[in-house]
Amino acid sequence: MTDVILSSDRTAPADSDRAGSVEEPLWDVIELLFFAYRDFVSDPDEALARFGFGRAHHRVLHFVNRNPGMKVADLLEILKITKQSLGRVLKQLVDQGYVVQKEGENDRRQRLLYATSKGEALAMRLAALQTARIARALAELGPGTHDAARRFLTALLDPEGRDEVLRLIARAERSRRAGA
């Protein structure tokens, strides 16, 4: 690999000076986010490749596992993908026994998604790989960094959708605790 120099060769202004400033891109943070994402998904990518799955399969399985009974329409909104893209990935997950679709109780047109035990096991295996990476990073940084990381990532979200994302995360966590 060629040497990559992160763009931190300039004197960085104080964080308060950067707030709202767009004079110069924050190359170091931008590049670190790209590299962190690459490495964050690398372990699951490797595990998924053995099944002929990719990142789209991972995202679908993650959200279906975290939100049992999720409507297909809600999944489309979360993932911001086309119905056609989801259809292909979902078909593979259903055909191979990782996800099941059921009719809605009150509205038979609704398609509700559930991870099978096989799907849950794979989702948990992938989450364990990513949890290990996150835990290692947080341990390197010391106490209090989990909350700081949550605040930073939350602040990166578009303000218009932030509350909905936080509700989705809280609902999934309540569901997990109720099922435990």
PDB file of C-alpha atoms in Angstrom:
ATOM      1  CA  MET A   1       0.000   0.000   0.000  1.00  0.00           C
ATOM      2  CA  THR A   2       1.257   3.457  -0.754  1.00  0.00           C
ATOM      3  CA  ASP A   3       1.893   5.828   2.100  1.00  0.00           C
ATOM      4  CA  VAL A   4      -1.190   7.829   2.967  1.00  0.00           C
ATOM      5  CA  ILE A   5      -0.749  11.100   4.734  1.00  0.00           C
ATOM      6  CA  LEU A   6      -3.761  12.332   6.609  1.00  0.00           C
ATOM      7  CA  SER A   7      -4.261  16.030   6.052  1.00  0.00           C
ATOM      8  CA  SER A   8      -3.328  17.210   9.498  1.00  0.00           C
ATOM      9  CA  ASP A   9      -0.254  19.168   8.450  1.00  0.00           C
ATOM     10  CA  ARG A  10      -1.917  22.494   9.161  1.00  0.00           C
ATOM     11  CA  THR A  11      -2.526  24.073  12.503  1.00  0.00           C
ATOM     12  CA  ALA A  12      -6.044  23.105  13.395  1.00  0.00           C
ATOM     13  CA  PRO A  13      -8.296  25.819  14.758  1.00  0.00           C
ATOM     14  CA  ALA A  14      -9.951  25.231  18.091  1.00  0.00           C
ATOM     15  CA  ASP A  15     -13.140  23.157  17.908  1.00  0.00           C
ATOM     16  CA  SER A  16     -15.191  26.233  18.728  1.00  0.00           C
ATOM     17  CA  ASP A  17     -13.604  28.040  15.750  1.00  0.00           C
ATOM     18  CA  ARG A  18     -14.652  25.208  13.429  1.00  0.00           C
ATOM     19  CA  ALA A  19     -18.301  25.159  14.454  1.00  0.00           C
ATOM     20  CA  GLY A  20     -20.251  26.103  11.351  1.00  0.00           C
ATOM     21  CA  SER A  21     -17.097  27.038   9.451  1.00  0.00           C
ATOM     22  CA  VAL A  22     -16.707  25.627   5.963  1.00  0.00           C
ATOM     23  CA  GLU A  23     -13.565  27.495   4.966  1.00  0.00           C
ATOM     24  CA  GLU A  24     -11.450  24.366   4.598  1.00  0.00           C
ATOM     25  CA  PRO A  25     -12.613  20.741   4.644  1.00  0.00           C
ATOM     26  CA  LEU A  26     -11.739  18.745   7.738  1.00  0.00           C
ATOM     27  CA  TRP A  27      -9.683  16.328   5.654  1.00  0.00           C
ATOM     28  CA  ASP A  28      -8.282  14.443   8.631  1.00  0.00           C
ATOM     29  CA  VAL A  29     -11.713  13.643  10.079  1.00  0.00           C
ATOM     30  CA  ILE A  30     -13.222  12.916   6.659  1.00  0.00           C
ATOM     31  CA  GLU A  31     -10.427  10.501   5.817  1.00  0.00           C
ATOM     32  CA  LEU A  32     -10.474   8.878   9.237  1.00  0.00           C
ATOM     33  CA  LEU A  33     -14.229   8.286   8.855  1.00  0.00           C
ATOM     34  CA  PHE A  34     -13.672   6.653   5.457  1.00  0.00           C
ATOM     35  CA  PHE A  35     -10.901   4.405   6.825  1.00  0.00           C
ATOM     36  CA  ALA A  36     -12.793   3.640  10.043  1.00  0.00           C
ATOM     37  CA  TYR A  37     -15.876   2.597   8.049  1.00  0.00           C
ATOM     38  CA  ARG A  38     -13.719   0.430   5.761  1.00  0.00           C
ATOM     39  CA  ASP A  39     -12.260  -1.386   8.744  1.00  0.00           C
ATOM     40  CA  PHE A  40     -15.544  -1.463  10.700  1.00  0.00           C
ATOM     41  CA  VAL A  41     -17.256  -3.429   7.909  1.00  0.00           C
ATOM     42  CA  SER A  42     -14.257  -5.574   6.945  1.00  0.00           C
ATOM     43  CA  ASP A  43     -14.797  -8.322   9.532  1.00  0.00           C
ATOM     44  CA  PRO A  44     -18.517  -8.775   8.724  1.00  0.00           C
ATOM     45  CA  ASP A  45     -17.744  -8.515   4.981  1.00  0.00           C
ATOM     46  CA  GLU A  46     -15.383 -11.458   5.300  1.00  0.00           C
ATOM     47  CA  ALA A  47     -17.914 -13.530   7.246  1.00  0.00           C
ATOM     48  CA  LEU A  48     -20.753 -12.653   4.830  1.00  0.00           C
ATOM     49  CA  ALA A  49     -18.697 -13.529   1.749  1.00  0.00           C
ATOM     50  CA  ARG A  50     -18.736 -17.186   2.857  1.00  0.00           C
ATOM     51  CA  PHE A  51     -22.520 -17.137   2.385  1.00  0.00           C
ATOM     52  CA  GLY A  52     -22.442 -15.161  -0.864  1.00  0.00           C
ATOM     53  CA  PHE A  53     -23.855 -12.144   0.979  1.00  0.00           C
ATOM     54  CA  GLY A  54     -22.724  -8.522   1.018  1.00  0.00           C
ATOM     55  CA  ARG A  55     -23.251  -5.320   2.964  1.00  0.00           C
ATOM     56  CA  ALA A  56     -26.849  -4.911   1.819  1.00  0.00           C
ATOM     57  CA  HIS A  57     -27.653  -8.336   3.300  1.00  0.00           C
ATOM     58  CA  HIS A  58     -25.916  -7.290   6.511  1.00  0.00           C
ATOM     59  CA  ARG A  59     -27.936  -4.079   6.842  1.00  0.00           C
ATOM     60  CA  VAL A  60     -31.245  -5.831   6.144  1.00  0.00           C
ATOM     61  CA  LEU A  61     -30.483  -8.649   8.569  1.00  0.00           C
ATOM     62  CA  HIS A  62     -29.311  -6.184  11.228  1.00  0.00           C
ATOM     63  CA  PHE A  63     -32.488  -4.093  11.185  1.00  0.00           C
ATOM     64  CA  VAL A  64     -34.870  -7.047  10.840  1.00  0.00           C
ATOM     65  CA  ASN A  65     -33.182  -8.787  13.767  1.00  0.00           C
ATOM     66  CA  ARG A  66     -33.268  -5.636  15.906  1.00  0.00           C
ATOM     67  CA  ASN A  67     -36.890  -4.827  14.993  1.00  0.00           C
ATOM     68  CA  PRO A  68     -38.952  -8.046  14.841  1.00  0.00           C
ATOM     69  CA  GLY A  69     -42.162  -7.538  12.873  1.00  0.00           C
ATOM     70  CA  MET A  70     -40.764  -4.569  10.974  1.00  0.00           C
ATOM     71  CA  LYS A  71     -42.775  -3.540   7.910  1.00  0.00           C
ATOM     72  CA  VAL A  72     -41.030  -3.733   4.547  1.00  0.00           C
ATOM     73  CA  ALA A  73     -42.016  -0.090   3.981  1.00  0.00           C
ATOM     74  CA  ASP A  74     -40.235   0.947   7.200  1.00  0.00           C
ATOM     75  CA  LEU A  75     -37.114  -0.970   6.205  1.00  0.00           C
ATOM     76  CA  LEU A  76     -37.085   0.797   2.831  1.00  0.00           C
ATOM     77  CA  GLU A  77     -37.266   4.138   4.633  1.00  0.00           C
ATOM     78  CA  ILE A  78     -34.455   3.270   7.042  1.00  0.00           C
ATOM     79  CA  LEU A  79     -32.106   1.944   4.373  1.00  0.00           C
ATOM     80  CA  LYS A  80     -33.007   4.615   1.787  1.00  0.00           C
ATOM     81  CA  ILE A  81     -32.870   2.076  -1.034  1.00  0.00           C
ATOM     82  CA  THR A  82     -35.252   1.184  -3.830  1.00  0.00           C
ATOM     83  CA  LYS A  83     -37.899  -1.500  -3.544  1.00  0.00           C
ATOM     84  CA  GLN A  84     -36.106  -3.381  -6.319  1.00  0.00           C
ATOM     85  CA  SER A  85     -32.770  -3.378  -4.452  1.00  0.00           C
ATOM     86  CA  LEU A  86     -34.403  -4.550  -1.251  1.00  0.00           C
ATOM     87  CA  GLY A  87     -36.425  -7.182  -3.099  1.00  0.00           C
ATOM     88  CA  ARG A  88     -33.353  -8.926  -4.463  1.00  0.00           C
ATOM     89  CA  VAL A  89     -31.539  -8.985  -1.113  1.00  0.00           C
ATOM     90  CA  LEU A  90     -34.636  -9.915   0.874  1.00  0.00           C
ATOM     91  CA  LYS A  91     -35.453 -12.767  -1.513  1.00  0.00           C
ATOM     92  CA  GLN A  92     -32.010 -14.276  -0.921  1.00  0.00           C
ATOM     93  CA  LEU A  93     -32.343 -13.951   2.846  1.00  0.00           C
ATOM     94  CA  VAL A  94     -35.834 -15.502   2.784  1.00  0.00           C
ATOM     95  CA  ASP A  95     -34.905 -18.276   0.325  1.00  0.00           C
ATOM     96  CA  GLN A  96     -31.905 -19.265   2.435  1.00  0.00           C
ATOM     97  CA  GLY A  97     -33.854 -19.264   5.696  1.00  0.00           C
ATOM     98  CA  TYR A  98     -32.479 -16.177   7.442  1.00  0.00           C
ATOM     99  CA  VAL A  99     -35.664 -14.067   7.327  1.00  0.00           C
ATOM    100  CA  VAL A 100     -39.387 -14.836   7.144  1.00  0.00           C
ATOM    101  CA  GLN A 101     -42.166 -12.586   5.875  1.00  0.00           C
ATOM    102  CA  LYS A 102     -45.625 -12.682   7.420  1.00  0.00           C
ATOM    103  CA  GLU A 103     -48.857 -10.898   6.624  1.00  0.00           C
ATOM    104  CA  GLY A 104     -49.918  -8.131   8.968  1.00  0.00           C
ATOM    105  CA  GLU A 105     -52.644  -9.157  11.432  1.00  0.00           C
ATOM    106  CA  ASN A 106     -54.835  -6.132  10.722  1.00  0.00           C
ATOM    107  CA  ASP A 107     -53.738  -5.416   7.159  1.00  0.00           C
ATOM    108  CA  ARG A 108     -52.967  -8.450   5.020  1.00  0.00           C
ATOM    109  CA  ARG A 109     -51.169  -6.216   2.487  1.00  0.00           C
ATOM    110  CA  GLN A 110     -48.453  -5.492   5.024  1.00  0.00           C
ATOM    111  CA  ARG A 111     -45.366  -7.658   4.901  1.00  0.00           C
ATOM    112  CA  LEU A 112     -43.797  -8.009   8.331  1.00  0.00           C
ATOM    113  CA  LEU A 113     -40.232  -9.233   8.623  1.00  0.00           C
ATOM    114  CA  TYR A 114     -38.709 -11.491  11.251  1.00  0.00           C
ATOM    115  CA  ALA A 115     -35.252 -13.006  11.586  1.00  0.00           C
ATOM    116  CA  THR A 116     -35.315 -16.778  11.899  1.00  0.00           C
ATOM    117  CA  SER A 117     -33.131 -18.436  14.538  1.00  0.00           C
ATOM    118  CA  LYS A 118     -30.560 -18.937  11.765  1.00  0.00           C
ATOM    119  CA  GLY A 119     -30.840 -15.235  10.841  1.00  0.00           C
ATOM    120  CA  GLU A 120     -30.565 -14.135  14.450  1.00  0.00           C
ATOM    121  CA  ALA A 121     -27.444 -16.267  14.931  1.00  0.00           C
ATOM    122  CA  LEU A 122     -25.777 -14.692  11.884  1.00  0.00           C
ATOM    123  CA  ALA A 123     -26.829 -11.165  12.899  1.00  0.00           C
ATOM    124  CA  MET A 124     -25.427 -11.724  16.384  1.00  0.00           C
ATOM    125  CA  ARG A 125     -22.178 -13.142  14.989  1.00  0.00           C
ATOM    126  CA  LEU A 126     -21.737 -10.036  12.804  1.00  0.00           C
ATOM    127  CA  ALA A 127     -22.637  -7.726  15.693  1.00  0.00           C
ATOM    128  CA  ALA A 128     -20.075  -9.497  17.895  1.00  0.00           C
ATOM    129  CA  LEU A 129     -17.340  -8.809  15.341  1.00  0.00           C
ATOM    130  CA  GLN A 130     -18.230  -5.122  15.216  1.00  0.00           C
ATOM    131  CA  THR A 131     -18.719  -4.903  18.984  1.00  0.00           C
ATOM    132  CA  ALA A 132     -15.209  -6.260  19.547  1.00  0.00           C
ATOM    133  CA  ARG A 133     -13.758  -3.549  17.287  1.00  0.00           C
ATOM    134  CA  ILE A 134     -15.789  -0.796  18.969  1.00  0.00           C
ATOM    135  CA  ALA A 135     -14.994  -2.050  22.480  1.00  0.00           C
ATOM    136  CA  ARG A 136     -11.283  -2.140  21.669  1.00  0.00           C
ATOM    137  CA  ALA A 137     -11.385   1.444  20.405  1.00  0.00           C
ATOM    138  CA  LEU A 138     -13.376   2.707  23.384  1.00  0.00           C
ATOM    139  CA  ALA A 139     -11.034   0.930  25.802  1.00  0.00           C
ATOM    140  CA  GLU A 140      -8.071   2.647  24.130  1.00  0.00           C
ATOM    141  CA  LEU A 141      -9.692   6.030  24.698  1.00  0.00           C
ATOM    142  CA  GLY A 142     -10.648   5.481  28.335  1.00  0.00           C
ATOM    143  CA  PRO A 143     -13.686   6.071  30.540  1.00  0.00           C
ATOM    144  CA  GLY A 144     -16.643   8.099  29.285  1.00  0.00           C
ATOM    145  CA  THR A 145     -15.880   7.624  25.616  1.00  0.00           C
ATOM    146  CA  HIS A 146     -18.918   5.453  24.854  1.00  0.00           C
ATOM    147  CA  ASP A 147     -21.234   8.363  25.628  1.00  0.00           C
ATOM    148  CA  ALA A 148     -18.981  10.804  23.743  1.00  0.00           C
ATOM    149  CA  ALA A 149     -18.981   8.499  20.701  1.00  0.00           C
ATOM    150  CA  ARG A 150     -22.795   8.283  20.819  1.00  0.00           C
ATOM    151  CA  ARG A 151     -23.099  12.069  21.018  1.00  0.00           C
ATOM    152  CA  PHE A 152     -20.655  12.577  18.119  1.00  0.00           C
ATOM    153  CA  LEU A 153     -22.371  10.025  15.871  1.00  0.00           C
ATOM    154  CA  THR A 154     -25.795  11.407  16.762  1.00  0.00           C
ATOM    155  CA  ALA A 155     -24.604  14.906  15.884  1.00  0.00           C
ATOM    156  CA  LEU A 156     -23.492  13.627  12.451  1.00  0.00           C
ATOM    157  CA  LEU A 157     -27.062  12.603  11.632  1.00  0.00           C
ATOM    158  CA  ASP A 158     -29.245  14.965   9.625  1.00  0.00           C
ATOM    159  CA  PRO A 159     -31.153  17.011  12.211  1.00  0.00           C
ATOM    160  CA  GLU A 160     -34.505  16.326  10.465  1.00  0.00           C
ATOM    161  CA  GLY A 161     -34.136  12.562  10.882  1.00  0.00           C
ATOM    162  CA  ARG A 162     -32.242  12.449  14.147  1.00  0.00           C
ATOM    163  CA  ASP A 163     -35.247  11.958  16.437  1.00  0.00           C
ATOM    164  CA  GLU A 164     -36.589   9.111  14.301  1.00  0.00           C
ATOM    165  CA  VAL A 165     -33.208   7.327  14.394  1.00  0.00           C
ATOM    166  CA  LEU A 166     -33.027   7.700  18.167  1.00  0.00           C
ATOM    167  CA  ARG A 167     -36.610   6.379  18.515  1.00  0.00           C
ATOM    168  CA  LEU A 168     -35.749   3.387  16.318  1.00  0.00           C
ATOM    169  CA  ILE A 169     -32.674   2.605  18.432  1.00  0.00           C
ATOM    170  CA  ALA A 170     -34.637   2.967  21.692  1.00  0.00           C
ATOM    171  CA  ARG A 171     -37.499   0.792  20.381  1.00  0.00           C
ATOM    172  CA  ALA A 172     -35.047  -1.935  19.313  1.00  0.00           C
ATOM    173  CA  GLU A 173     -33.352  -1.803  22.700  1.00  0.00           C
ATOM    174  CA  ARG A 174     -36.701  -2.092  24.530  1.00  0.00           C
ATOM    175  CA  SER A 175     -37.622  -5.039  22.307  1.00  0.00           C
ATOM    176  CA  ARG A 176     -34.280  -6.711  23.046  1.00  0.00           C
ATOM    177  CA  ARG A 177     -34.706  -6.268  26.803  1.00  0.00           C
ATOM    178  CA  ALA A 178     -38.294  -7.549  26.707  1.00  0.00           C
ATOM    179  CA  GLY A 179     -37.182 -10.658  24.820  1.00  0.00           C
ATOM    180  CA  ALA A 180     -34.185 -11.330  27.078  1.00  0.00           C
TER     181      ALA A 180
END
